[in-house]
Tab-separated table of C-alpha atoms in Angstrom:
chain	number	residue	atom	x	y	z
A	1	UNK	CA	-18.683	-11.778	-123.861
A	2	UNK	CA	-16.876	-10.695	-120.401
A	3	UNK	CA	-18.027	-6.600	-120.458
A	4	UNK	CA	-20.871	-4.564	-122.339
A	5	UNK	CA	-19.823	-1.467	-123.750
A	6	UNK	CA	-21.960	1.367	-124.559
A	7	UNK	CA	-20.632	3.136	-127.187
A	8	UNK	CA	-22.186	6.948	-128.175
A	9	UNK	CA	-21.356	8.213	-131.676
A	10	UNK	CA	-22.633	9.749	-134.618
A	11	UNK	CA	-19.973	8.396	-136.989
A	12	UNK	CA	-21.573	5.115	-137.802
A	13	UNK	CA	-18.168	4.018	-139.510
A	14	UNK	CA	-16.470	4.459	-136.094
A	15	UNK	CA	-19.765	1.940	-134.880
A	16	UNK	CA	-18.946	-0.495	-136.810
A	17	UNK	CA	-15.152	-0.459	-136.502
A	18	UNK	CA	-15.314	-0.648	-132.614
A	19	UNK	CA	-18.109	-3.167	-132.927
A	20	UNK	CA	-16.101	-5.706	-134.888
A	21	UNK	CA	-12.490	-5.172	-133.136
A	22	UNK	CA	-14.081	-4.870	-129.728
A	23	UNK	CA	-16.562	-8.177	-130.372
A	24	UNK	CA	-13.040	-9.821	-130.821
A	25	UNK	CA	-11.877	-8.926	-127.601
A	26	UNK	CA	-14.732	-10.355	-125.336
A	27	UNK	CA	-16.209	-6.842	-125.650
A	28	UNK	CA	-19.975	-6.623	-126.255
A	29	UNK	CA	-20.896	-3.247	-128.090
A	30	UNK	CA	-24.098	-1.756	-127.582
A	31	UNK	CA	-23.869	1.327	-130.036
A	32	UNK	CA	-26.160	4.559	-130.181
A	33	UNK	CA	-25.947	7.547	-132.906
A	34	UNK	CA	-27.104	9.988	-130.592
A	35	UNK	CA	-26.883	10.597	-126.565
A	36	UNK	CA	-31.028	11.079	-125.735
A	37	UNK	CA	-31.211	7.398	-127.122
A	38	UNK	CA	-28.493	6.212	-124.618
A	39	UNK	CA	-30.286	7.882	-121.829
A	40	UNK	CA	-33.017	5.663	-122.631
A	41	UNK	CA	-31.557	2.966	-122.791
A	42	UNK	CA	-29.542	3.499	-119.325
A	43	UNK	CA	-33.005	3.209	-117.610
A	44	UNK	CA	-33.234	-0.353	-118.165
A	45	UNK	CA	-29.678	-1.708	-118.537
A	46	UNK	CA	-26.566	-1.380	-116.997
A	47	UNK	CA	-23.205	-1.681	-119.300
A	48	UNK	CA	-19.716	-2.081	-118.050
A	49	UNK	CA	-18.455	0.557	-119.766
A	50	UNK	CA	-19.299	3.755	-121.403
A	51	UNK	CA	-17.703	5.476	-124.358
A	52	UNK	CA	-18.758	8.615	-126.161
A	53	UNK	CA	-17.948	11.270	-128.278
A	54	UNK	CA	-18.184	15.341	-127.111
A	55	UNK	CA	-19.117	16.283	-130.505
A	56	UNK	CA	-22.635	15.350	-131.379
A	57	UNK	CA	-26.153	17.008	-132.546
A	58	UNK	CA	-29.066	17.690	-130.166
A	59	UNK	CA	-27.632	16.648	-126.698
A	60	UNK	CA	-23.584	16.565	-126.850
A	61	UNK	CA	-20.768	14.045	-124.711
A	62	UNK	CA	-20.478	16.677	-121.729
A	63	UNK	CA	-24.710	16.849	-121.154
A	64	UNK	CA	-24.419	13.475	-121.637
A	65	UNK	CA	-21.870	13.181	-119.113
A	66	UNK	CA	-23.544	15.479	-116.726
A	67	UNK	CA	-26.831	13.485	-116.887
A	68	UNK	CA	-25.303	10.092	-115.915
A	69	UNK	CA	-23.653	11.960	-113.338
A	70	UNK	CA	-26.542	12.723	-111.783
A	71	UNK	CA	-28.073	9.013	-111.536
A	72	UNK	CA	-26.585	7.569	-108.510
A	73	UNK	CA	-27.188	4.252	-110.421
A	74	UNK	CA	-24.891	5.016	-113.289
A	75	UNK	CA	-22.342	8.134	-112.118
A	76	UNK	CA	-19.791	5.001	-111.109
A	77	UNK	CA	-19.558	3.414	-114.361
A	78	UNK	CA	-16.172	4.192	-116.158
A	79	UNK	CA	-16.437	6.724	-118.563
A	80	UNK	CA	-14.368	7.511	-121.562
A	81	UNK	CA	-14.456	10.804	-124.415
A	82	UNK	CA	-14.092	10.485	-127.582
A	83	UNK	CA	-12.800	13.742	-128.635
A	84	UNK	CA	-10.024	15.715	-131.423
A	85	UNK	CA	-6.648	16.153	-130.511
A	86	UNK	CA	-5.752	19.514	-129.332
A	87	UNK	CA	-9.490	20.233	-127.329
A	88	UNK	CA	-8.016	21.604	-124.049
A	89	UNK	CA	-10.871	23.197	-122.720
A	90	UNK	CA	-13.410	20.214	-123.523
A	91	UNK	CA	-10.852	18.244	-121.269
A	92	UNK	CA	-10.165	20.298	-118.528
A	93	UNK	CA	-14.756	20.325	-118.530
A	94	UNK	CA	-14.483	16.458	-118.580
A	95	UNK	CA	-12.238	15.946	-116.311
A	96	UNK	CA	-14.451	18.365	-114.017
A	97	UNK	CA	-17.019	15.557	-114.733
A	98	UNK	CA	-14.670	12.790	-113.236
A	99	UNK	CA	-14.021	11.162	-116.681
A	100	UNK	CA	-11.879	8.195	-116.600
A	101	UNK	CA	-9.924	8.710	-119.817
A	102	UNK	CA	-9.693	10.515	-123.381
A	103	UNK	CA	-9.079	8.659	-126.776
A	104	UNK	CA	-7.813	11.481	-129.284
A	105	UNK	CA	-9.475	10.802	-132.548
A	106	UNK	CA	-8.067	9.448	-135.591
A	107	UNK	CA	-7.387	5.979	-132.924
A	108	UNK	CA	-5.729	2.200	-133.714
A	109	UNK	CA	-9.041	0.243	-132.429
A	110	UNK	CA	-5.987	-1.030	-130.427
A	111	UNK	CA	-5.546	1.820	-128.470
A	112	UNK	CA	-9.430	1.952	-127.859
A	113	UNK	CA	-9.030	-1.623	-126.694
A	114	UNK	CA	-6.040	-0.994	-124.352
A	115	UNK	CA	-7.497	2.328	-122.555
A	116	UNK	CA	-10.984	0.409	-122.271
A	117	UNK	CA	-9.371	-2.440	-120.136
A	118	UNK	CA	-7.415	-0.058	-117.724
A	119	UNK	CA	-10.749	1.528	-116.875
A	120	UNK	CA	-12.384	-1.877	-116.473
A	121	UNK	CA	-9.479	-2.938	-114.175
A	122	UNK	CA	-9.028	0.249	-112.457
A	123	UNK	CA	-12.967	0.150	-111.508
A	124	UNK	CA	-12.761	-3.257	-110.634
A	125	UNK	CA	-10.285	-2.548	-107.867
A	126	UNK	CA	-12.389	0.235	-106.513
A	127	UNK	CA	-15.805	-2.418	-106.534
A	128	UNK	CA	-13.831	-4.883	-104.626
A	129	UNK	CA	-12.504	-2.142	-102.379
A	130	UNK	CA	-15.823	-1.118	-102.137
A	131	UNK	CA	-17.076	-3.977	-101.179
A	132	UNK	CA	-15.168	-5.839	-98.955
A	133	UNK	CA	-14.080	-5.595	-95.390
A	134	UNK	CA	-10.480	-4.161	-95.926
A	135	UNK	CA	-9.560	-6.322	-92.710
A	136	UNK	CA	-10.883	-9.505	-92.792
A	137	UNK	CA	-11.377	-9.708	-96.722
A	138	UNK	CA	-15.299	-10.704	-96.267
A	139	UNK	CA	-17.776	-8.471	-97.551
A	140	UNK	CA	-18.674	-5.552	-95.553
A	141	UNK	CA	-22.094	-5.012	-93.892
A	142	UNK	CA	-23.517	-3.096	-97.050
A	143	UNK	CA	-22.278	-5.691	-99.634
A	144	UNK	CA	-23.995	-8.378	-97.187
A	145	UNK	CA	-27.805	-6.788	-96.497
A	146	UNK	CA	-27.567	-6.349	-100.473
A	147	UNK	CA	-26.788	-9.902	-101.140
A	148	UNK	CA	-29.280	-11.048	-98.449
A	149	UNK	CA	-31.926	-9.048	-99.720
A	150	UNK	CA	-31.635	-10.363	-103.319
A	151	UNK	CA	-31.273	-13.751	-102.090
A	152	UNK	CA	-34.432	-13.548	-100.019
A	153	UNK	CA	-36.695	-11.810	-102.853
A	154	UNK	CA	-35.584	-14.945	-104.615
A	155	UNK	CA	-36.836	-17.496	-101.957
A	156	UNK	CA	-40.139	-15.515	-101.373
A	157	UNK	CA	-40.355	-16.145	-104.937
A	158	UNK	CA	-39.439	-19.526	-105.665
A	159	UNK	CA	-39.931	-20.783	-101.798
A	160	UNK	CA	-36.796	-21.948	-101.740
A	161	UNK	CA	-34.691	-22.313	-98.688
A	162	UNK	CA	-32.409	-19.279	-97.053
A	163	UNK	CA	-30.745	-19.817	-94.170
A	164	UNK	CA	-28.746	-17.385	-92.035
A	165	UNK	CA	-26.630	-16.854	-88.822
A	166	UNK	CA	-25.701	-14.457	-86.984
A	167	UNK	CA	-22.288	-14.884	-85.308
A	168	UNK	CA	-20.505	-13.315	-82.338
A	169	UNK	CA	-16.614	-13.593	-80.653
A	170	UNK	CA	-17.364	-14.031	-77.312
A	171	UNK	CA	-15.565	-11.958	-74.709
A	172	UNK	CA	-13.835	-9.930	-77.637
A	173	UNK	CA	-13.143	-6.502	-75.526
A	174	UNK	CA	-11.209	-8.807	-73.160
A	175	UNK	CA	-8.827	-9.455	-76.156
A	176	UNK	CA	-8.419	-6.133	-77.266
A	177	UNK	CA	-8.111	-4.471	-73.702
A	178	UNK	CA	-5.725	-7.201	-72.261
A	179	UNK	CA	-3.045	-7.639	-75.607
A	180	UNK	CA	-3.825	-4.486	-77.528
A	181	UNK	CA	-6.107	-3.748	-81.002
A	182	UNK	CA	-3.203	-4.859	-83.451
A	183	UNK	CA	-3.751	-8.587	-81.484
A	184	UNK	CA	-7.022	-8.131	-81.957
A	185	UNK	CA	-6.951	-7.555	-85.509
A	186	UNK	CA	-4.840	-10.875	-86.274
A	187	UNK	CA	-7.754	-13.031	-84.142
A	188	UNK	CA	-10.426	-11.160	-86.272
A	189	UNK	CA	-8.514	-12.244	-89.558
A	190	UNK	CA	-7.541	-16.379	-88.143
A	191	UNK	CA	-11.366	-15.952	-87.359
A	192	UNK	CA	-12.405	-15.081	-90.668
A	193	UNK	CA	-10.784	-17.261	-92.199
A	194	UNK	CA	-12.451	-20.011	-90.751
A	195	UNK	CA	-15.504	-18.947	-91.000
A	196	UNK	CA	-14.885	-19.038	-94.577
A	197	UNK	CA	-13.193	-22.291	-95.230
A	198	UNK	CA	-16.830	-23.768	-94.135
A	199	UNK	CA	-19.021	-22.604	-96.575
A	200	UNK	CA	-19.332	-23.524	-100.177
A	201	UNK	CA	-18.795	-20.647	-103.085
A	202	UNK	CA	-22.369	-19.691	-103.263
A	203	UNK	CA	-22.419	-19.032	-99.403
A	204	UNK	CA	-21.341	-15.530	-98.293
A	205	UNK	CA	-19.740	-14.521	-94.566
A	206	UNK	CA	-19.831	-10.904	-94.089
A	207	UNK	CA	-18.196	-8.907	-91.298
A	208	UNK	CA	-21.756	-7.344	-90.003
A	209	UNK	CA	-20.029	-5.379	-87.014
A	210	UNK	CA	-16.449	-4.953	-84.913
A	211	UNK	CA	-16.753	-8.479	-84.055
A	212	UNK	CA	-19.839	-10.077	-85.735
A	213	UNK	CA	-20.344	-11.514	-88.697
A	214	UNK	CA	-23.393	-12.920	-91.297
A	215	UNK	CA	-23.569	-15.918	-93.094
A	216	UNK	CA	-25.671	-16.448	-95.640
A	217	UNK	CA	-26.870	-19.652	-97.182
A	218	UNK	CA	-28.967	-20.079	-100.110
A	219	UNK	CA	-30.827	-23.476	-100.621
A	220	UNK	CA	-29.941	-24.662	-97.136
A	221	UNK	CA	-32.985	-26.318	-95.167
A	222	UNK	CA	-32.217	-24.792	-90.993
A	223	UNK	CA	-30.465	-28.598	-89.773
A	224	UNK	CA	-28.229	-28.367	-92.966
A	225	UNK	CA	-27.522	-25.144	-91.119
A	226	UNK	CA	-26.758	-25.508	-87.903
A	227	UNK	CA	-24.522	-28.353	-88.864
A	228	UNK	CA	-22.440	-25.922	-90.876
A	229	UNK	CA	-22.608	-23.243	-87.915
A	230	UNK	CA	-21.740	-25.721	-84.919
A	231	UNK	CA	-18.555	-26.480	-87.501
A	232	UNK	CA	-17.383	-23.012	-87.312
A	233	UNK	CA	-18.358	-22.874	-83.690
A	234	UNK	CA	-16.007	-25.946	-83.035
A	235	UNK	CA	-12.918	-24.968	-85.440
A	236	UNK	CA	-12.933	-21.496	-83.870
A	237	UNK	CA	-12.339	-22.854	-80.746
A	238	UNK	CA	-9.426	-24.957	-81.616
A	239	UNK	CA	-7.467	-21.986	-82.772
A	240	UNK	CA	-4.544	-20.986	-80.730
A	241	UNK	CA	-3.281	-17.673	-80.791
A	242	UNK	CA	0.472	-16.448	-79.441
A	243	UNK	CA	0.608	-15.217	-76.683
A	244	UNK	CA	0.145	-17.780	-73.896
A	245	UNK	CA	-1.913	-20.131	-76.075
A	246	UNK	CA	-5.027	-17.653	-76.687
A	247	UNK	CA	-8.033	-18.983	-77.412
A	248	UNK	CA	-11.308	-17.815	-79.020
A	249	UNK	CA	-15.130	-18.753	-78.857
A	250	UNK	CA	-18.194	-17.304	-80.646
A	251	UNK	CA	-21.533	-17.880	-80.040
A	252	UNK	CA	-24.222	-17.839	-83.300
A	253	UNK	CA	-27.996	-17.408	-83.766
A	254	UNK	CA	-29.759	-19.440	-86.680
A	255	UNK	CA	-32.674	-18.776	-88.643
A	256	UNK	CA	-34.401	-19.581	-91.799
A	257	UNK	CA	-36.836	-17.384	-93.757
A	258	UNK	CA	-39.804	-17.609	-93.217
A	259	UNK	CA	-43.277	-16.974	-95.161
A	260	UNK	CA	-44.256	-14.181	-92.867
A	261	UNK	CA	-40.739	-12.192	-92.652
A	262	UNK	CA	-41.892	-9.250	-94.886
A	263	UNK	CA	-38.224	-8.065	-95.074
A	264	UNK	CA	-34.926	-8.938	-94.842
A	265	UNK	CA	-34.520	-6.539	-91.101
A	266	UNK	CA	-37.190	-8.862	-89.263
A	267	UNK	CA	-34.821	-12.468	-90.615
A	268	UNK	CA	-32.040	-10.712	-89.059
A	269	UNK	CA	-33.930	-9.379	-86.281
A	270	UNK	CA	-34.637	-12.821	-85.470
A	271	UNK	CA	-30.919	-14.380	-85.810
A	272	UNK	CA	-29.547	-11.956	-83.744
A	273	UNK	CA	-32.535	-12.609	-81.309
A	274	UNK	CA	-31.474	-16.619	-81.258
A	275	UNK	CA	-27.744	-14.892	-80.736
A	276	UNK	CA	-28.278	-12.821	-77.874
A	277	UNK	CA	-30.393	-16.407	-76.497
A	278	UNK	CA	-26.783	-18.154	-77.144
A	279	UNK	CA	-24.830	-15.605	-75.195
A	280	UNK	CA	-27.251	-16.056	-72.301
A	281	UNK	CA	-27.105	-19.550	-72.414
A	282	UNK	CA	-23.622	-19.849	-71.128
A	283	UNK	CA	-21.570	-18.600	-74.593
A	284	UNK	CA	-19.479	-20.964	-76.927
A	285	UNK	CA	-22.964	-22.840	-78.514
A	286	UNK	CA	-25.435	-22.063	-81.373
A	287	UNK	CA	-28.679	-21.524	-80.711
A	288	UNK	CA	-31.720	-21.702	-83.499
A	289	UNK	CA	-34.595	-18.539	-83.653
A	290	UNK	CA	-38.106	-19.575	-82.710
């Protein structure tokens, strides 16, 4: 299935109905009769979507709604009422409670369907926007240190490889201050870009500052590394940039995890430590952490 909805009713007929058409649709349903059992089942598990009705015994839709919106794990998940036609004040509440969307009840499972995939799509777009450098179209610093922390709880684990670098445009204020920001911008993007047509699709190069940037490598022994890095190092350079035939170098620091990094600040403490080494050593070169 491509999404996990979570689907909050006490009309087990309705259940069932969504279950079936939904299922059809590449739409997982996970479906609960009452809102204190979806609660519980939010502490553990993290659906795609989340559906309920207003209109149920003990705890009802708006609680509900107010609870998840107090979990800063859950309050971004879209969010759709179930509800009778004609309840103006229960919508005017909801959409107090940043509600994505009503369905009116009686609904064709096709209009369910439809209003359930704008939502998807609609939060989609804000993830992405969310999580990648609006600029340069790598992810952004907080995307990156999230990825890189997973990724090295995983090789602490399993002792497998993880290799990073930290990279730097050399002389980059000279850029901006001699042919303006917008210039700037445009050598930031041709930069990117190369950056990224090095690494394979389970690599990740994040913009980490104005002008820096983090790659991350999984399963990718420090010489497998370095090799990669020095090809950046020497395709950036061969970039030409109007006007006058501009040209571009970075520098980069290398490191591997290690067994007695205890978290994922002292790996990058240490790249950026074998970076500043680079920049002292004349510029242009990559240089690999102690």
């Amino acid at each position: 299935m491509e999404y996990k909805a979570l689907i909050v009713d006490d009309d087990r007929t309705l259940l069932r109905l969504l279950d079936v058409y939904l299922a059809k649709n590449d739409i997982e349903v996970v479906a609960m009769t009452n809102a204190r059992d979806a609660l519980r089942y939010l502490e553990t598990e993290l659906p795609d979507i989340i559906v309920s009705d207003i209109m149920m015994p003990e705890m009802d839709g708006l609680a509900f709604r107010k609870a998840i919106m107090s979990d800063d794990r859950l309050k971004l998940i879209p969010f759709i009422f179930l509800t009778a036609k004609g309840e103006l004040e229960e919508r005017l509440t909801g959409y107090q409670l940043y509600v994505d969307d009503y369905i009116s009840k009686p609904f064709e499972p096709r209009e369910a369907l439809t209003r359930m995939n704008a939502a998807l799509k609609r939060h989609s777009i804000y993830h992405d926007l969310l999580r990648y450098d609006s600029l340069t179209m790598t992810t952004n610093r907080k995307t990156s240190e999230e990825i890189l922390t997973r990724e090295f709880e995983r090789a602490k684990r399993y002792g497998s490889p993880l290799t990073i670098a930290l990279l730097d445009i050399d002389h980059f204020k000279i850029c901006n201050d001699t042919y303006g920001h917008v210039f700037g911008d445009l050598v930031l993007i041709k930069v990117s870009d190369t950056l990224m047509s090095q690494v394979r699709n389970t690599d990740v190069v994040g913009r980490y500052g104005g002008e820096e940037f983090l790659v991350i490598m999984p399963e990718t022994k420090l010489q497998d590394a370095v090799t990669v890095v020095e090809r950046m190092r020497f395709y950036v350079e061969q970039l030409t940039f109007d006007p006058q035939g501009f040209t571009v170098t970075i520098s980069a620091g290398v490191c591997q995890c290690q067994a007695g990094f205890e978290n994922i600040r002292q790996f990058i403490h240490q790249a950026d430590t074998a970076l500043y080494k680079a920049k002292n050593n004349g510029r242009n070169r990559v240089e690999i952490a102690a």
